Coordinates of C-alpha atoms in Angstrom, one line a residue:
X62 CA 91.3 -60.9 -255.2
X63 CA 90.6 -64.6 -255.4
X64 CA 92.0 -66.6 -252.6
X65 CA 94.2 -69.7 -252.9
X66 CA 92.7 -73.1 -253.7
X67 CA 91.7 -75.0 -250.6
X68 CA 93.6 -78.3 -250.4
X69 CA 93.1 -80.8 -247.6
X70 CA 96.4 -81.7 -246.0
X71 CA 96.6 -84.5 -243.6
X72 CA 98.1 -83.8 -240.2
X73 CA 100.0 -86.3 -238.2
X74 CA 98.2 -85.4 -235.0
X75 CA 94.8 -84.0 -234.3
X76 CA 93.3 -82.4 -231.2
X77 CA 89.6 -82.9 -231.6
X78 CA 86.6 -83.0 -229.1
X79 CA 83.1 -83.8 -230.2
X80 CA 81.8 -81.9 -227.2
X81 CA 83.1 -78.6 -228.8
X82 CA 81.4 -79.3 -232.1
X83 CA 77.8 -79.9 -230.8
X84 CA 76.0 -76.5 -230.6
X85 CA 74.9 -75.5 -227.1
X86 CA 71.3 -75.0 -228.4
X87 CA 71.1 -78.4 -230.2
X88 CA 67.9 -80.4 -229.4
X89 CA 69.9 -83.4 -228.4
X90 CA 71.7 -81.4 -225.7
X91 CA 68.4 -80.6 -224.1
X92 CA 67.0 -84.1 -224.5
X93 CA 70.1 -85.7 -223.0
X94 CA 69.4 -84.1 -219.6
X95 CA 66.2 -86.2 -219.4
X96 CA 67.5 -89.6 -220.7
X97 CA 68.2 -91.7 -217.6
X98 CA 69.2 -95.2 -218.5
X99 CA 70.9 -96.0 -215.2
X100 CA 68.7 -98.9 -214.2
X101 CA 68.4 -100.4 -217.7
X102 CA 71.2 -102.9 -217.2
X103 CA 69.6 -104.1 -214.1
X104 CA 66.3 -104.4 -215.9
X105 CA 67.9 -106.4 -218.7
X106 CA 70.3 -108.5 -216.7
X107 CA 68.0 -111.6 -216.4
X108 CA 67.7 -111.7 -220.2
X109 CA 71.5 -111.9 -220.9
X110 CA 73.7 -115.0 -220.5
X111 CA 76.4 -115.0 -218.0
X112 CA 78.9 -116.6 -220.4
X113 CA 79.9 -116.1 -224.1
X114 CA 81.0 -113.1 -226.1
X115 CA 80.1 -109.6 -224.7
X116 CA 77.1 -108.0 -226.5
X117 CA 76.7 -104.6 -227.9
X118 CA 75.9 -102.1 -225.2
X119 CA 72.1 -102.0 -224.9
X120 CA 72.2 -98.3 -223.8
X121 CA 73.9 -97.5 -227.1
X122 CA 71.1 -99.2 -229.1
X123 CA 68.4 -97.4 -227.0
X124 CA 70.1 -94.0 -227.6
X125 CA 70.3 -94.7 -231.3
X126 CA 66.6 -95.7 -231.4
X127 CA 65.7 -92.5 -229.6
X128 CA 67.7 -90.5 -232.2
X129 CA 65.9 -92.3 -235.0
X130 CA 62.4 -91.7 -233.7
X131 CA 63.1 -88.2 -232.5
X132 CA 64.4 -87.1 -235.9
X133 CA 62.2 -89.2 -238.2
X134 CA 64.9 -91.6 -239.3
X135 CA 62.6 -94.6 -240.1
X136 CA 65.2 -97.0 -241.5
X137 CA 67.6 -98.7 -239.1
X138 CA 70.1 -99.1 -241.8
X139 CA 70.0 -95.4 -242.5
X140 CA 70.1 -94.7 -238.8
X141 CA 73.4 -96.4 -238.5
X142 CA 74.8 -94.4 -241.4
X143 CA 73.5 -91.1 -239.9
X144 CA 75.0 -91.9 -236.5
X145 CA 78.3 -92.7 -238.2
X146 CA 78.4 -89.4 -239.9
X147 CA 76.6 -86.9 -237.6
X148 CA 78.7 -85.6 -234.7
X149 CA 75.7 -84.6 -232.6
X150 CA 74.3 -88.1 -232.9
X151 CA 77.6 -89.6 -231.9
X152 CA 77.8 -87.3 -228.9
X153 CA 74.3 -88.3 -227.8
X154 CA 75.1 -92.0 -228.2
X155 CA 78.4 -91.6 -226.3
X156 CA 80.5 -92.6 -229.3
X157 CA 83.9 -91.2 -230.0
X158 CA 85.2 -90.6 -233.5
X159 CA 86.9 -93.9 -233.6
X160 CA 84.1 -96.0 -232.0
X161 CA 82.3 -98.3 -234.4
X162 CA 78.6 -98.1 -235.0
X163 CA 76.6 -101.3 -234.5
X164 CA 75.3 -103.1 -237.6
X165 CA 71.7 -102.6 -238.4
X166 CA 71.0 -106.3 -237.9
X167 CA 71.8 -106.0 -234.2
X168 CA 68.6 -103.9 -233.7
X169 CA 66.4 -106.6 -235.2
X170 CA 67.9 -109.4 -233.1
X171 CA 67.5 -107.5 -229.9
X172 CA 64.2 -105.9 -230.7
X173 CA 62.5 -109.3 -231.3
X174 CA 64.4 -110.9 -228.5
X175 CA 65.4 -109.6 -225.1
X176 CA 64.0 -106.1 -225.6
X177 CA 60.5 -107.4 -226.3
X178 CA 60.7 -110.2 -223.7
X179 CA 61.7 -107.7 -221.0
X180 CA 59.1 -105.1 -222.1
X181 CA 62.0 -102.6 -222.3
X182 CA 60.3 -100.0 -224.4
X183 CA 57.4 -99.8 -221.9
X184 CA 59.9 -99.4 -219.1
X185 CA 61.7 -96.7 -221.1
X186 CA 58.5 -94.8 -221.9
X187 CA 57.3 -94.9 -218.2
X188 CA 60.6 -93.6 -217.0
X189 CA 60.3 -90.6 -219.2
X190 CA 56.7 -90.0 -218.1
X191 CA 57.9 -90.2 -214.5
X192 CA 60.5 -87.5 -215.3
X193 CA 57.7 -85.3 -216.8
X194 CA 55.8 -85.7 -213.5
X195 CA 58.9 -84.7 -211.5
X196 CA 59.5 -81.7 -213.7
X197 CA 55.9 -80.5 -213.0
X198 CA 54.5 -80.9 -216.5
X199 CA 51.6 -83.1 -215.4
X200 CA 48.7 -81.5 -213.6
X201 CA 46.7 -84.7 -213.2
X202 CA 43.3 -82.9 -213.4
X203 CA 42.2 -83.1 -217.0
X204 CA 43.1 -86.0 -219.3
X205 CA 42.2 -86.5 -222.9
X206 CA 42.1 -89.6 -225.0
X207 CA 41.9 -90.2 -228.8
X208 CA 43.1 -92.7 -231.4
X209 CA 44.7 -92.3 -234.8
X210 CA 45.0 -94.7 -237.7
X211 CA 48.6 -95.8 -238.7
X212 CA 49.0 -97.7 -241.9
X213 CA 50.3 -101.3 -241.4
X214 CA 53.1 -102.8 -243.5
X215 CA 50.5 -104.8 -245.5
X216 CA 49.0 -104.7 -249.0
X217 CA 45.6 -105.7 -250.3
X218 CA 47.3 -107.8 -253.1
X219 CA 48.5 -110.2 -250.4
X220 CA 45.2 -110.6 -248.6
X221 CA 42.0 -112.7 -248.7
X222 CA 38.6 -112.8 -247.1
X223 CA 38.4 -114.4 -243.6
X224 CA 36.4 -117.3 -245.0
X225 CA 39.4 -118.2 -247.3
X226 CA 41.9 -117.7 -244.5
X227 CA 41.5 -120.3 -241.9
X228 CA 43.7 -119.8 -238.8
X229 CA 43.1 -123.4 -237.6
X230 CA 45.0 -124.7 -240.6
X231 CA 48.2 -122.6 -239.9
X232 CA 51.4 -124.5 -239.1
X233 CA 52.4 -122.4 -236.0
X234 CA 56.0 -123.6 -236.1
X235 CA 56.5 -122.6 -239.8
X236 CA 54.4 -119.4 -239.7
X237 CA 56.0 -115.9 -239.8
X238 CA 56.4 -114.0 -236.5
X239 CA 53.4 -111.6 -237.3
X240 CA 51.1 -114.6 -237.9
X241 CA 52.1 -116.2 -234.6
X242 CA 51.5 -113.0 -232.8
X243 CA 48.0 -112.8 -234.5
X244 CA 47.2 -116.2 -233.1
X245 CA 48.3 -115.2 -229.6
X246 CA 45.9 -112.2 -229.5
X247 CA 42.8 -113.9 -230.9
X248 CA 41.2 -113.7 -227.4
X249 CA 42.6 -110.3 -226.6
X250 CA 40.0 -107.5 -226.1
X251 CA 42.2 -105.1 -228.0
X252 CA 42.4 -107.3 -231.1
X253 CA 40.7 -110.6 -231.8
X254 CA 38.0 -110.4 -229.2
X255 CA 37.2 -106.7 -229.8
X256 CA 34.4 -107.5 -232.3
X257 CA 32.6 -110.6 -233.6
X258 CA 32.4 -109.1 -237.1
X259 CA 35.0 -110.5 -239.4
X260 CA 36.9 -107.9 -241.5
X261 CA 36.3 -107.8 -245.2
X262 CA 40.0 -108.7 -245.9
X263 CA 42.7 -110.3 -243.8
X264 CA 46.4 -109.7 -244.7
X265 CA 48.6 -112.7 -244.9
X266 CA 51.7 -110.6 -244.0
X267 CA 50.1 -109.0 -240.9
X268 CA 46.7 -110.6 -240.1
X269 CA 46.2 -108.7 -236.9
X270 CA 46.0 -105.4 -238.8
X271 CA 42.5 -104.1 -239.5
X272 CA 41.1 -103.5 -243.0
X273 CA 39.4 -100.1 -242.6
X274 CA 37.9 -97.3 -244.7
X275 CA 37.5 -94.9 -241.8
X276 CA 39.1 -92.1 -243.6
X277 CA 36.3 -92.0 -246.2
X278 CA 38.8 -92.8 -249.0
X279 CA 40.4 -96.0 -250.3
X280 CA 40.5 -98.6 -247.6
X281 CA 43.8 -99.9 -246.2
X282 CA 45.3 -102.1 -243.4
X283 CA 46.0 -100.2 -240.2
X284 CA 46.5 -100.3 -236.5
X285 CA 45.1 -97.7 -234.0
X286 CA 47.6 -95.7 -232.0
X287 CA 45.8 -94.7 -228.7
X288 CA 47.0 -91.8 -226.6
X289 CA 46.1 -90.7 -223.1
X290 CA 47.5 -87.3 -222.4
X291 CA 47.5 -84.7 -219.6
X292 CA 46.1 -81.5 -221.1
X293 CA 48.2 -79.1 -219.2
X294 CA 51.2 -79.4 -221.4
X295 CA 50.2 -82.3 -223.8
X296 CA 52.4 -84.9 -222.1
X297 CA 51.6 -88.5 -223.2
X298 CA 50.8 -90.5 -220.1
X299 CA 50.1 -93.8 -221.8
X300 CA 49.9 -95.4 -225.3
X301 CA 48.3 -98.5 -226.5
X302 CA 48.1 -100.4 -229.9
X303 CA 44.7 -101.9 -230.9
X304 CA 42.7 -102.9 -233.9
X305 CA 41.2 -100.0 -235.8
X306 CA 37.6 -100.3 -234.6
X307 CA 35.7 -98.2 -232.0
X308 CA 35.2 -100.9 -229.4
X309 CA 38.9 -101.7 -229.2
X310 CA 39.8 -98.0 -229.0
X311 CA 37.3 -97.3 -226.2
X312 CA 38.6 -100.3 -224.3
X313 CA 42.1 -99.1 -224.7
X314 CA 41.1 -95.9 -222.9
X315 CA 39.9 -97.9 -219.9
X316 CA 43.2 -99.9 -220.0
X317 CA 45.3 -96.7 -220.1
X318 CA 43.5 -95.0 -217.3
X319 CA 43.7 -98.0 -215.1
X320 CA 47.4 -98.5 -215.9
X321 CA 48.2 -94.8 -215.2
X322 CA 46.6 -95.1 -211.8
X323 CA 48.5 -98.2 -211.0
X324 CA 52.0 -97.0 -212.3
X325 CA 51.9 -93.3 -211.3
X326 CA 49.0 -93.0 -208.8
X327 CA 47.2 -90.5 -211.1
X328 CA 43.5 -90.5 -211.5
X329 CA 42.0 -87.5 -213.5
X330 CA 39.2 -85.5 -212.2
X331 CA 37.8 -85.3 -215.8
X332 CA 38.3 -87.0 -219.2
X333 CA 37.8 -85.2 -222.5
X334 CA 37.2 -87.2 -225.7
X335 CA 35.1 -87.1 -228.8
X336 CA 31.7 -88.6 -229.5
X337 CA 33.2 -92.0 -230.3
X338 CA 33.7 -92.4 -226.6
X339 CA 30.2 -91.3 -225.6
X340 CA 28.6 -94.7 -225.3
X341 CA 26.5 -95.4 -222.2
X342 CA 28.9 -98.2 -221.1
X343 CA 31.9 -95.9 -221.3
X344 CA 30.2 -93.0 -219.5
X345 CA 29.0 -95.3 -216.8
X346 CA 32.5 -96.7 -216.3
X347 CA 34.0 -93.2 -216.0
X348 CA 31.4 -92.1 -213.5
X349 CA 31.9 -95.3 -211.5
X350 CA 35.6 -94.4 -211.3
X351 CA 34.9 -90.9 -210.0
X352 CA 35.9 -89.3 -213.3
X353 CA 33.7 -86.6 -214.9
X354 CA 33.0 -87.3 -218.6
X355 CA 33.6 -84.2 -220.7
X356 CA 32.4 -86.2 -223.7
X357 CA 29.5 -85.7 -226.2
X358 CA 26.8 -88.4 -225.6
X359 CA 25.9 -90.8 -228.3
X360 CA 22.2 -90.1 -228.3
X361 CA 19.7 -91.2 -231.0
X362 CA 16.6 -90.3 -229.1
X363 CA 16.5 -86.7 -230.2
X364 CA 13.7 -86.0 -232.7
X365 CA 13.6 -83.4 -235.4
X366 CA 10.1 -83.9 -236.8
X367 CA 8.2 -81.8 -234.3
X368 CA 7.2 -84.7 -232.0
X369 CA 8.2 -85.0 -228.3
X370 CA 11.7 -86.2 -227.6
X371 CA 12.6 -88.5 -224.7
X372 CA 13.9 -85.5 -222.7
X373 CA 10.3 -84.1 -222.5
X374 CA 9.2 -87.2 -220.5
X375 CA 9.9 -87.0 -216.7
X376 CA 11.5 -90.1 -215.0
X377 CA 10.7 -91.0 -211.5
X378 CA 13.6 -93.1 -210.1
X379 CA 11.6 -94.3 -207.0
X380 CA 8.7 -95.7 -209.0
X381 CA 10.9 -96.5 -212.0
X382 CA 8.5 -95.1 -214.5
X383 CA 8.0 -92.2 -216.9
X384 CA 5.3 -89.5 -217.0
X385 CA 4.4 -88.1 -220.5
X386 CA 3.6 -84.4 -221.2
X387 CA -0.1 -85.4 -221.0
X388 CA 0.3 -86.8 -217.5
X389 CA 0.0 -90.4 -218.3
X390 CA 2.4 -93.1 -217.1
X391 CA 4.8 -95.3 -219.0
X392 CA 6.0 -98.6 -217.4
X393 CA 8.2 -101.5 -218.3
X394 CA 5.5 -104.0 -217.5
X395 CA 1.8 -103.5 -217.0
X396 CA 1.1 -106.8 -215.4
X397 CA 2.5 -108.5 -212.4
X398 CA 5.4 -110.8 -213.2
X399 CA 5.8 -114.1 -211.3
X400 CA 9.6 -113.7 -211.5
X401 CA 11.2 -110.3 -211.1
X402 CA 12.8 -109.0 -214.3
X403 CA 15.2 -106.1 -214.7
X404 CA 13.9 -105.4 -218.3
X405 CA 17.4 -104.8 -219.7
X406 CA 17.7 -105.8 -223.4
X407 CA 20.8 -107.0 -225.1
X408 CA 21.6 -103.5 -226.2
X409 CA 21.7 -102.2 -222.6
X410 CA 18.3 -100.4 -222.7
X411 CA 15.2 -100.7 -220.6
X412 CA 12.0 -99.9 -222.5
X413 CA 8.9 -98.2 -221.0
X414 CA 5.5 -98.4 -222.6
X415 CA 2.3 -96.3 -222.3
X416 CA -1.2 -97.9 -222.3
X417 CA -2.6 -98.1 -225.8
X418 CA -5.9 -96.8 -224.6
X419 CA -4.3 -93.8 -222.9
X420 CA -2.5 -92.8 -226.2
X421 CA -5.6 -93.3 -228.3
X422 CA -7.7 -90.9 -226.2
X423 CA -4.8 -88.4 -225.7
X424 CA -5.1 -85.0 -227.5
X425 CA -1.3 -84.8 -227.8
X426 CA -1.0 -88.1 -229.8
X427 CA -0.2 -86.3 -233.0
X428 CA 2.7 -84.5 -231.3
X429 CA 3.8 -87.7 -229.5
X430 CA 3.4 -90.9 -231.5
X431 CA 1.3 -90.1 -234.7
X432 CA 2.5 -93.3 -236.5
X433 CA 2.4 -95.7 -233.6
X434 CA -0.5 -97.0 -231.4
X435 CA 1.4 -96.1 -228.2
X436 CA 4.5 -94.3 -227.1
X437 CA 7.6 -96.1 -225.8
X438 CA 10.7 -94.7 -224.2
X439 CA 14.2 -96.4 -224.2
X440 CA 16.3 -95.7 -221.1
X441 CA 19.9 -96.9 -221.0
X442 CA 21.1 -98.8 -217.9
X443 CA 23.7 -96.0 -217.5
X444 CA 21.3 -93.2 -218.2
X445 CA 22.3 -91.4 -215.0
X446 CA 25.9 -91.1 -216.3
X447 CA 24.5 -90.0 -219.7
X448 CA 22.5 -87.3 -218.0
X449 CA 25.6 -86.2 -216.1
X450 CA 27.5 -85.9 -219.3
X451 CA 24.6 -83.9 -220.9
X452 CA 24.7 -81.4 -217.9
X453 CA 28.5 -81.0 -218.2
X454 CA 28.1 -80.3 -221.9
X455 CA 26.3 -77.1 -221.0
X456 CA 29.1 -75.6 -218.9
X457 CA 32.0 -73.3 -219.8
X458 CA 34.4 -75.9 -218.4
X459 CA 33.2 -78.2 -221.1
X460 CA 34.2 -75.7 -223.8
X461 CA 37.6 -75.3 -222.2
X462 CA 38.1 -79.1 -222.1
X463 CA 37.1 -79.4 -225.7
X464 CA 39.7 -76.9 -226.6
X465 CA 42.4 -78.7 -224.6
X466 CA 41.4 -82.0 -226.2
X467 CA 42.8 -80.8 -229.5
X468 CA 46.3 -81.3 -228.1
X469 CA 45.9 -85.0 -228.8
X470 CA 45.2 -84.3 -232.5
X471 CA 48.2 -82.0 -232.5
X472 CA 50.4 -84.8 -231.2
X473 CA 49.2 -87.2 -233.9
X474 CA 49.9 -84.5 -236.5
X475 CA 53.4 -84.1 -235.1
X476 CA 53.8 -87.9 -235.1
X477 CA 53.0 -88.3 -238.7
X478 CA 54.4 -85.1 -240.3
X479 CA 57.5 -84.5 -238.2
X480 CA 58.4 -87.9 -236.9
X481 CA 57.2 -89.5 -240.1
X482 CA 55.3 -92.4 -238.4
X483 CA 52.5 -92.5 -241.0
X484 CA 53.3 -96.1 -241.8
X485 CA 54.6 -98.9 -239.7
X486 CA 57.8 -100.7 -240.5
X487 CA 57.3 -103.6 -238.1
X488 CA 54.6 -106.1 -238.4
X489 CA 52.3 -107.8 -235.8
X490 CA 50.8 -106.4 -232.6
X491 CA 54.1 -106.4 -230.8
X492 CA 55.8 -104.5 -233.7
X493 CA 53.0 -101.9 -233.6
X494 CA 53.3 -101.6 -229.8
X495 CA 57.1 -101.1 -230.0
X496 CA 56.9 -98.4 -232.6
X497 CA 54.1 -96.5 -230.8
X498 CA 56.0 -96.7 -227.5
X499 CA 59.3 -95.4 -229.0
X500 CA 57.5 -92.6 -230.9
X501 CA 55.6 -91.5 -227.7
X502 CA 58.9 -91.6 -225.8
X503 CA 60.6 -89.4 -228.4
X504 CA 57.6 -86.9 -228.3
X505 CA 57.8 -86.6 -224.5
X506 CA 61.6 -86.1 -224.6
X507 CA 61.1 -83.4 -227.2
X508 CA 58.4 -81.8 -224.9
X509 CA 60.8 -81.8 -222.0
X510 CA 63.6 -80.3 -224.1
X511 CA 61.2 -77.6 -225.3
X512 CA 59.5 -76.6 -222.0
X513 CA 62.3 -77.1 -219.5
X514 CA 65.1 -74.5 -219.9
X515 CA 68.1 -76.3 -221.2
X516 CA 71.5 -75.8 -219.6
X517 CA 74.9 -76.9 -221.2
X518 CA 75.3 -80.6 -220.6
X519 CA 78.5 -82.7 -220.6
X520 CA 79.0 -86.1 -222.1

């Protein structure tokens, strides 16, 4: 039998509790246990005036931003609508049914003002990392680092070649915020000073973004999101925004390792990364820091034409010379120098040469240097660190570290597909940094909620 028509009838009084309508296994219940904003007011106090109209509660705005980045709500206008309608979001943000939701313009004013001036998002991210350490999710033995391209909010139609885009003619006072930020980072190693090569195009809307074709498809403007993670549970220990070029990304890894040591007292025993981080300078820096490089070496000395490779020449560190398979010697200089020279070229290599007469009379010349009058060997100034990385690459521990390193790529996939951060909404280096920090904070909170057994929480 068909039941009666359902008709909504207004009641004079309601007995309603949001707490009773949020499921016990909801993700936000588990995340709420690990969101500690107790010291945020103290951190922000110097950036607020002591007089005037009371502001919107900063904790409310931070909780709303965490909801937005944790559930892939990219628009702040839509975020306000979702918090207004969703009971679980209201519960997490400490809003009752009758409490108003802040206007979306409030986020922009605070984000570009006191939040950025106080470096609040970095403070929030590090507080969550500290909680991960307390909960035992960070082993501190093996770290991994990688970078991923995130599209910038810029279009080629509104761009020009660097020669047609002169920064010295910009009116700083009238320029947009992203342009002013670009001028501020011209000497920053992560942006303007990362490379002397000018990009093919520079965006007028976001000039700090990099024009890149690294994905082997149509080129686009992008920033690089750099992660440093602990491979035990894939917890993000640090995050950095840079230009999308290799030198900036490698430099960001050094910055993140140094900052993690300073903030948390953590120095890894080993670092896993891909070949892009296998330069001699990077390997030498890691070995100098006491970190074992589980990284493939960038090595162009290997030969595949049947002739002797550099590895078949024996190096004598005491005499600083090589011995070839035929028993002859290769030296940097064959005459006495009036002034001592280190022999290091601009590319960081020392070059050792055999005598031309020795090579001409050698029976192995056709297998050594058939198209040259004499053989030469290039040795990097950090060749000892490169040799250490080569030895590590032959161990079973290297295979395990390479497998663990894939957790970084999984985090980037989660960032783009689940959290929907495949394109930035904010412009400029600071905008990219804010978005990357908030997204990494959301990922760590979701990790805590997933790995630490959740218990019912109360508002």
